mmCIF file of C-alpha atoms in Angstrom:
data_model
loop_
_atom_site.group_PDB
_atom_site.id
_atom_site.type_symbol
_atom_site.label_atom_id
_atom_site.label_comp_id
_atom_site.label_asym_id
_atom_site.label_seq_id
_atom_site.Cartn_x
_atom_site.Cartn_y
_atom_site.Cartn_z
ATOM 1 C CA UNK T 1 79.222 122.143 104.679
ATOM 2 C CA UNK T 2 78.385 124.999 103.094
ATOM 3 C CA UNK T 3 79.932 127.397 105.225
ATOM 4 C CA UNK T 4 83.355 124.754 104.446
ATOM 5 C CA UNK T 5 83.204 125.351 101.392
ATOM 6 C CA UNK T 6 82.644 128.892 100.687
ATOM 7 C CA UNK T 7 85.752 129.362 102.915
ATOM 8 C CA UNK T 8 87.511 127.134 100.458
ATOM 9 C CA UNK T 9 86.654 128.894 97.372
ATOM 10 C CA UNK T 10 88.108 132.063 99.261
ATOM 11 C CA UNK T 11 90.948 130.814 99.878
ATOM 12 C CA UNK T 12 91.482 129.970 96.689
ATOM 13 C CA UNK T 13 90.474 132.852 94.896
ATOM 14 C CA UNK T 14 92.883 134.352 97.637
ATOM 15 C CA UNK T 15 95.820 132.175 96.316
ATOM 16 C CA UNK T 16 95.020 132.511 92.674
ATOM 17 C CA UNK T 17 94.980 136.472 93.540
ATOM 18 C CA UNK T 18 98.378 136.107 95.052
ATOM 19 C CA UNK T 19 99.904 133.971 92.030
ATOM 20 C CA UNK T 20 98.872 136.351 89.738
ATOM 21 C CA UNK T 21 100.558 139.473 91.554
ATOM 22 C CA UNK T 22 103.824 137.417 92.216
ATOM 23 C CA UNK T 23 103.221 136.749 88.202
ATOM 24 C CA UNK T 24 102.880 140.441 87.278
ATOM 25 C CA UNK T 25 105.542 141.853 89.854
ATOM 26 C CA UNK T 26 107.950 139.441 88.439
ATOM 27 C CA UNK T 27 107.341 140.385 84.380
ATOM 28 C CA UNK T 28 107.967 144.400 85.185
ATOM 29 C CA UNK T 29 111.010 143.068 86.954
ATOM 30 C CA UNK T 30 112.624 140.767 84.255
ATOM 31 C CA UNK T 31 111.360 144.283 81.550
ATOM 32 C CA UNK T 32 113.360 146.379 84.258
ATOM 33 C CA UNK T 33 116.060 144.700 83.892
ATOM 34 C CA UNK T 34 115.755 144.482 80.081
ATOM 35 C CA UNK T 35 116.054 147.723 79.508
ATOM 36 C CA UNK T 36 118.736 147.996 82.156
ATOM 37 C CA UNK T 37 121.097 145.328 79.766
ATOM 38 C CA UNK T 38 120.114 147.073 76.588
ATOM 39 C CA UNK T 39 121.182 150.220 77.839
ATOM 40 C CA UNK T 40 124.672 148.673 79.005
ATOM 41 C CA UNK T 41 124.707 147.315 75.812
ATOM 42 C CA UNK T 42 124.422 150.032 73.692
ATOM 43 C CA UNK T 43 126.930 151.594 75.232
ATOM 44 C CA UNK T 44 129.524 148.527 74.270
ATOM 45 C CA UNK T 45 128.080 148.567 71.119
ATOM 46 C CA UNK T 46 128.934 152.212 70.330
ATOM 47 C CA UNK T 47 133.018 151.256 71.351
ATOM 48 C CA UNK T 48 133.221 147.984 69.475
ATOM 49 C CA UNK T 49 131.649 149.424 66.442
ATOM 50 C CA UNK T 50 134.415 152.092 66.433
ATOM 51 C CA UNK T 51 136.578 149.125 67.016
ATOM 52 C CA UNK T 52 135.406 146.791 64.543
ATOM 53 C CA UNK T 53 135.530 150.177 62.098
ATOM 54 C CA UNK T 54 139.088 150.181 62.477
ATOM 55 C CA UNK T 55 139.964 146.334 62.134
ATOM 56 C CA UNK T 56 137.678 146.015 58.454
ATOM 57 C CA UNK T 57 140.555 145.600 56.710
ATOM 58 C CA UNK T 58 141.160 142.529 58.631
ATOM 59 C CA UNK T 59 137.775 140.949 58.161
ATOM 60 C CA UNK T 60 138.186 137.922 55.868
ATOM 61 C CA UNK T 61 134.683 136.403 56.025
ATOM 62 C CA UNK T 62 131.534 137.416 53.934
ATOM 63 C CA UNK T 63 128.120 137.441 55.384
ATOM 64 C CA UNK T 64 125.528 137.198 51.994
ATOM 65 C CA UNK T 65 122.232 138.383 50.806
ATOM 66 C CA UNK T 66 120.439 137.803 47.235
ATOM 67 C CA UNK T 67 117.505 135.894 47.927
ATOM 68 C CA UNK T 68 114.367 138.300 47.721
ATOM 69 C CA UNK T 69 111.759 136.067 49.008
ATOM 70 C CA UNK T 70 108.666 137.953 50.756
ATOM 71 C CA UNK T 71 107.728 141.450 51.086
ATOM 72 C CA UNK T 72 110.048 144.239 52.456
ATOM 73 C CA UNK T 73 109.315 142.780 56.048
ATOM 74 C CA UNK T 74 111.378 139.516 55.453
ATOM 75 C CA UNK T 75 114.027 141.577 53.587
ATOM 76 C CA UNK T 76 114.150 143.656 56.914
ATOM 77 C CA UNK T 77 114.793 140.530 58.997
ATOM 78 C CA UNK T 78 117.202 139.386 56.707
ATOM 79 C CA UNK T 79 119.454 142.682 56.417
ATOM 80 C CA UNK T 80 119.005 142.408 60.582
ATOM 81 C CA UNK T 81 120.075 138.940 61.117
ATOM 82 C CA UNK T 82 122.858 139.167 58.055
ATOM 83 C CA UNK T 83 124.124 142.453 59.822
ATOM 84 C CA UNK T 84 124.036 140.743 63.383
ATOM 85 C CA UNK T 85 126.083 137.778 62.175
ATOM 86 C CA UNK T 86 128.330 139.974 59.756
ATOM 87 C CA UNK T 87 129.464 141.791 63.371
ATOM 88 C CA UNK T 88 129.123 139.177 65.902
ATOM 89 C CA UNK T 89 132.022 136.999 63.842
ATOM 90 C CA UNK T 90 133.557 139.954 62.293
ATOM 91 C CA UNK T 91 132.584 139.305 58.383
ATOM 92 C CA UNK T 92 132.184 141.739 55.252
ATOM 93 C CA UNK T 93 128.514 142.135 54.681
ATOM 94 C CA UNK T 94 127.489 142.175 50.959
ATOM 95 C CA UNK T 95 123.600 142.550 49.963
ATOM 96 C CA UNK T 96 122.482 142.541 46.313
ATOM 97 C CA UNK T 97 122.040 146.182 44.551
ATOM 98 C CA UNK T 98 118.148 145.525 44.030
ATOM 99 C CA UNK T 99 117.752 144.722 47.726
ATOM 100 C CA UNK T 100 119.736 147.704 48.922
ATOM 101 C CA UNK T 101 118.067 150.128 46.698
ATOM 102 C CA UNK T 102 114.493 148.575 47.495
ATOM 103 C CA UNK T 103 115.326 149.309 51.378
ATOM 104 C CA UNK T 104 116.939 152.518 50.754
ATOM 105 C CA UNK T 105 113.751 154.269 49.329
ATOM 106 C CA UNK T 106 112.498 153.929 52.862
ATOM 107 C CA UNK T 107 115.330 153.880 55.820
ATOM 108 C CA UNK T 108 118.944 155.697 55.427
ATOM 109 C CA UNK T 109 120.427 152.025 55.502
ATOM 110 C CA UNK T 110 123.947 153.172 57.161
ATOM 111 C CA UNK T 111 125.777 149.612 56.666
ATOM 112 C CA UNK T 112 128.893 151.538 55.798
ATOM 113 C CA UNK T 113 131.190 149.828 58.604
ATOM 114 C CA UNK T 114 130.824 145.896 57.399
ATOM 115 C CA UNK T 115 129.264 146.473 53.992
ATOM 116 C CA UNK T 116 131.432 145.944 50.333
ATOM 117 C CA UNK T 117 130.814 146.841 47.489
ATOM 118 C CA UNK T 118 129.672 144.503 44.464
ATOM 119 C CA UNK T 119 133.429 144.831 42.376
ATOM 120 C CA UNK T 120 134.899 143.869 45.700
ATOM 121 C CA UNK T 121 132.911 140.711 46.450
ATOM 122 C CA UNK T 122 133.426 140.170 43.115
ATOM 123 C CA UNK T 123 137.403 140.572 43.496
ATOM 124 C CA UNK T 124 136.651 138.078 46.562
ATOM 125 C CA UNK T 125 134.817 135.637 44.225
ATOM 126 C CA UNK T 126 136.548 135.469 41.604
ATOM 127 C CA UNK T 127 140.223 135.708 42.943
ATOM 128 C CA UNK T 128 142.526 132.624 41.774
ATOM 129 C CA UNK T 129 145.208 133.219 44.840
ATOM 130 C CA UNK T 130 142.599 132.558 47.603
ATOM 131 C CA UNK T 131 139.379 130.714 46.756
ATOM 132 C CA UNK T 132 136.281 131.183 49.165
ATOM 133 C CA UNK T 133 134.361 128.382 50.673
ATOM 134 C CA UNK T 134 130.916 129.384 50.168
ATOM 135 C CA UNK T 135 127.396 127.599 52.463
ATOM 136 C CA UNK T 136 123.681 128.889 52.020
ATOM 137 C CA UNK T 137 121.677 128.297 55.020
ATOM 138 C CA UNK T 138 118.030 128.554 54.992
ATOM 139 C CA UNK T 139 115.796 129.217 57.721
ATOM 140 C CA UNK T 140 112.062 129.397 58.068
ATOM 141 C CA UNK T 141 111.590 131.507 61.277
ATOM 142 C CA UNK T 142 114.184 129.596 63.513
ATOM 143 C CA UNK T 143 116.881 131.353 65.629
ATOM 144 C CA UNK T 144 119.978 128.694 64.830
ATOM 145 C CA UNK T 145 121.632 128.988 68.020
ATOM 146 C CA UNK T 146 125.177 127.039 66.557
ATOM 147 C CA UNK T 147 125.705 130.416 64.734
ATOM 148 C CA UNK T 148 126.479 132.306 68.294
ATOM 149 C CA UNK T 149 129.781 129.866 68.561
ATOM 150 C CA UNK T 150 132.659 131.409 68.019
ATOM 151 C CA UNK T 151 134.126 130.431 64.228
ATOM 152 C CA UNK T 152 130.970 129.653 63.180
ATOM 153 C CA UNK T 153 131.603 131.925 60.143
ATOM 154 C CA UNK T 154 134.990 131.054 59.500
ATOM 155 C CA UNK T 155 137.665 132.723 57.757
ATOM 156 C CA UNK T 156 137.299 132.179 53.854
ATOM 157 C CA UNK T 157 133.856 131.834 53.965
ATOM 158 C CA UNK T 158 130.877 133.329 52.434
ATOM 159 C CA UNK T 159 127.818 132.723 54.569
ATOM 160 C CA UNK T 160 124.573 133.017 52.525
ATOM 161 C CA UNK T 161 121.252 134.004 54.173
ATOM 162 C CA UNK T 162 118.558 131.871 52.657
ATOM 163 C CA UNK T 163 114.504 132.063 53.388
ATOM 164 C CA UNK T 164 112.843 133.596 56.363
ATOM 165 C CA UNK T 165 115.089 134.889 58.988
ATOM 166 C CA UNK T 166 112.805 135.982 61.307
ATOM 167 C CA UNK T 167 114.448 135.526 64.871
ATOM 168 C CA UNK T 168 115.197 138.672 66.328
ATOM 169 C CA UNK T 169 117.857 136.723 68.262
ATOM 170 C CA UNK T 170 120.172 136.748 65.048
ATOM 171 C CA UNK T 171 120.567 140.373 65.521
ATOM 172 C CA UNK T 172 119.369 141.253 68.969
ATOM 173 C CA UNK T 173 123.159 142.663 70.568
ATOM 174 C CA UNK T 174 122.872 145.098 67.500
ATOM 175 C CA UNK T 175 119.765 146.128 68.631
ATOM 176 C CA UNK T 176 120.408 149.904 69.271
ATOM 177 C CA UNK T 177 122.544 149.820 65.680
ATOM 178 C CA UNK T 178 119.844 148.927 63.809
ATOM 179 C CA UNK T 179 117.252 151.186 65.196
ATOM 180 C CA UNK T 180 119.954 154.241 65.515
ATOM 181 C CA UNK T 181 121.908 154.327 62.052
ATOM 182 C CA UNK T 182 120.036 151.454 59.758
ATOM 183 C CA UNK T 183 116.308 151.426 59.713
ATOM 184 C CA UNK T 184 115.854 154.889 60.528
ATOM 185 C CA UNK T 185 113.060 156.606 58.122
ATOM 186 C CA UNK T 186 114.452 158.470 55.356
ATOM 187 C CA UNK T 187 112.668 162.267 55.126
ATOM 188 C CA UNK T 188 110.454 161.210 52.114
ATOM 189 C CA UNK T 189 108.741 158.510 54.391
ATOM 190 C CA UNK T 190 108.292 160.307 57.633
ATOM 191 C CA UNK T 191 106.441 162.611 55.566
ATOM 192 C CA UNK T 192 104.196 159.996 54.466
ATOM 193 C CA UNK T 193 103.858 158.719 57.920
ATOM 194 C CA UNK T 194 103.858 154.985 56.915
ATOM 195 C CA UNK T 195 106.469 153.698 58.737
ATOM 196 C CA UNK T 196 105.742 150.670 60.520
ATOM 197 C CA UNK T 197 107.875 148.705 63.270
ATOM 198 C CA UNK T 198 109.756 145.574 62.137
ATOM 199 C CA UNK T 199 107.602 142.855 62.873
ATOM 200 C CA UNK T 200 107.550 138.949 61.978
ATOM 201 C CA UNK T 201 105.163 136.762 60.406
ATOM 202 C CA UNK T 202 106.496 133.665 62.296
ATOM 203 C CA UNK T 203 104.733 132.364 65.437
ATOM 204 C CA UNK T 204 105.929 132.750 68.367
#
């Protein structure tokens, strides 16, 4: 009996053993691979951001940031998700003055392909030939998957960012934008050595 079932409990540690190598082997796979997309990506990215450059003028949708809720980590995930959406449905991107110079005094905050300035949202705004049709959403740490459909910004509208964006889904595809030409450390910082990573407070 006993001999049973020691040869039991070896087999199973055996199968448990295996389970957990098939486990492992499979996770560096699916990272492999990853980082084989995000490379193919970037490169894309680097021709439709030349493209999407050249068509601004065209752009007839605002993606829109005022709300300040948080420390500078939400306002990160908020300037990444509003950027994300701005490109993915080709939109303006306008972010209040306080928020861009609070972010500025750390990264070189590049936006210069999507974002406006304040007297031309204001043109936008305020203009009596076209009026804008303008919807806050606000989000406490969900990724709001109806926002990847195509239209879902549509033209004449100014899409406000509200709460805690925190889904790096909003603005993964403008992944290697972000990290290349937007939150890169100004000189004063990297200095300092403070810089930390983006990083969310939601749960996972």
């Amino acid at each position: 009996m006993d001999f049973s079932s020691g040869k039991y409990n070896t087999i199973l540690l055996r199968s448990v053993i295996m389970i957990i190598i098939i486990f492992i082997s499979f996770y560096i796979m699916k990272i492999k691979f990853v980082s084989l997309i995000n490379v193919i990506i970037s490169k894309n990215q680097n021709i439709s951001l030349g493209q999407n450059i050249s068509s601004e003028q065209k752009m007839t949708c605002v993606v829109y940031i005022q709300d300040r809720l948080g420390r500078l980590g939400n306002r990160m995930f908020l300037v990444a998700s509003a950027y994300g959406l701005a490109r993915l449905h080709s939109c303006h991107l306008y972010i209040e003055l306080e928020i861009i110079n609070e972010l500025k005094s750390v990264f070189i905050l590049d936006l210069s392909p999507v974002l406006i300035s304040s007297s031309t949202f204001n043109s936008l705004t305020k203009s009596s030939s076209k009026s804008m049709n303008r919807i806050s959403q606000s989000v406490v740490c969900d990724y709001i998957t109806t926002l990847t459909r195509p239209n879902a910004i549509p033209s004449g509208t100014i899409f406000e960012l509200v709460g805690y964006w925190q889904s790096y889904l909003h603005f993964a595809k403008y992944d290697e934008e972000l990290r290349q030409r937007i939150f890169v450390a100004s000189q004063s910082i990297l200095k300092k050595k403070i810089i930390n990573p983006l990083k969310s407070n939601c749960l996972n």
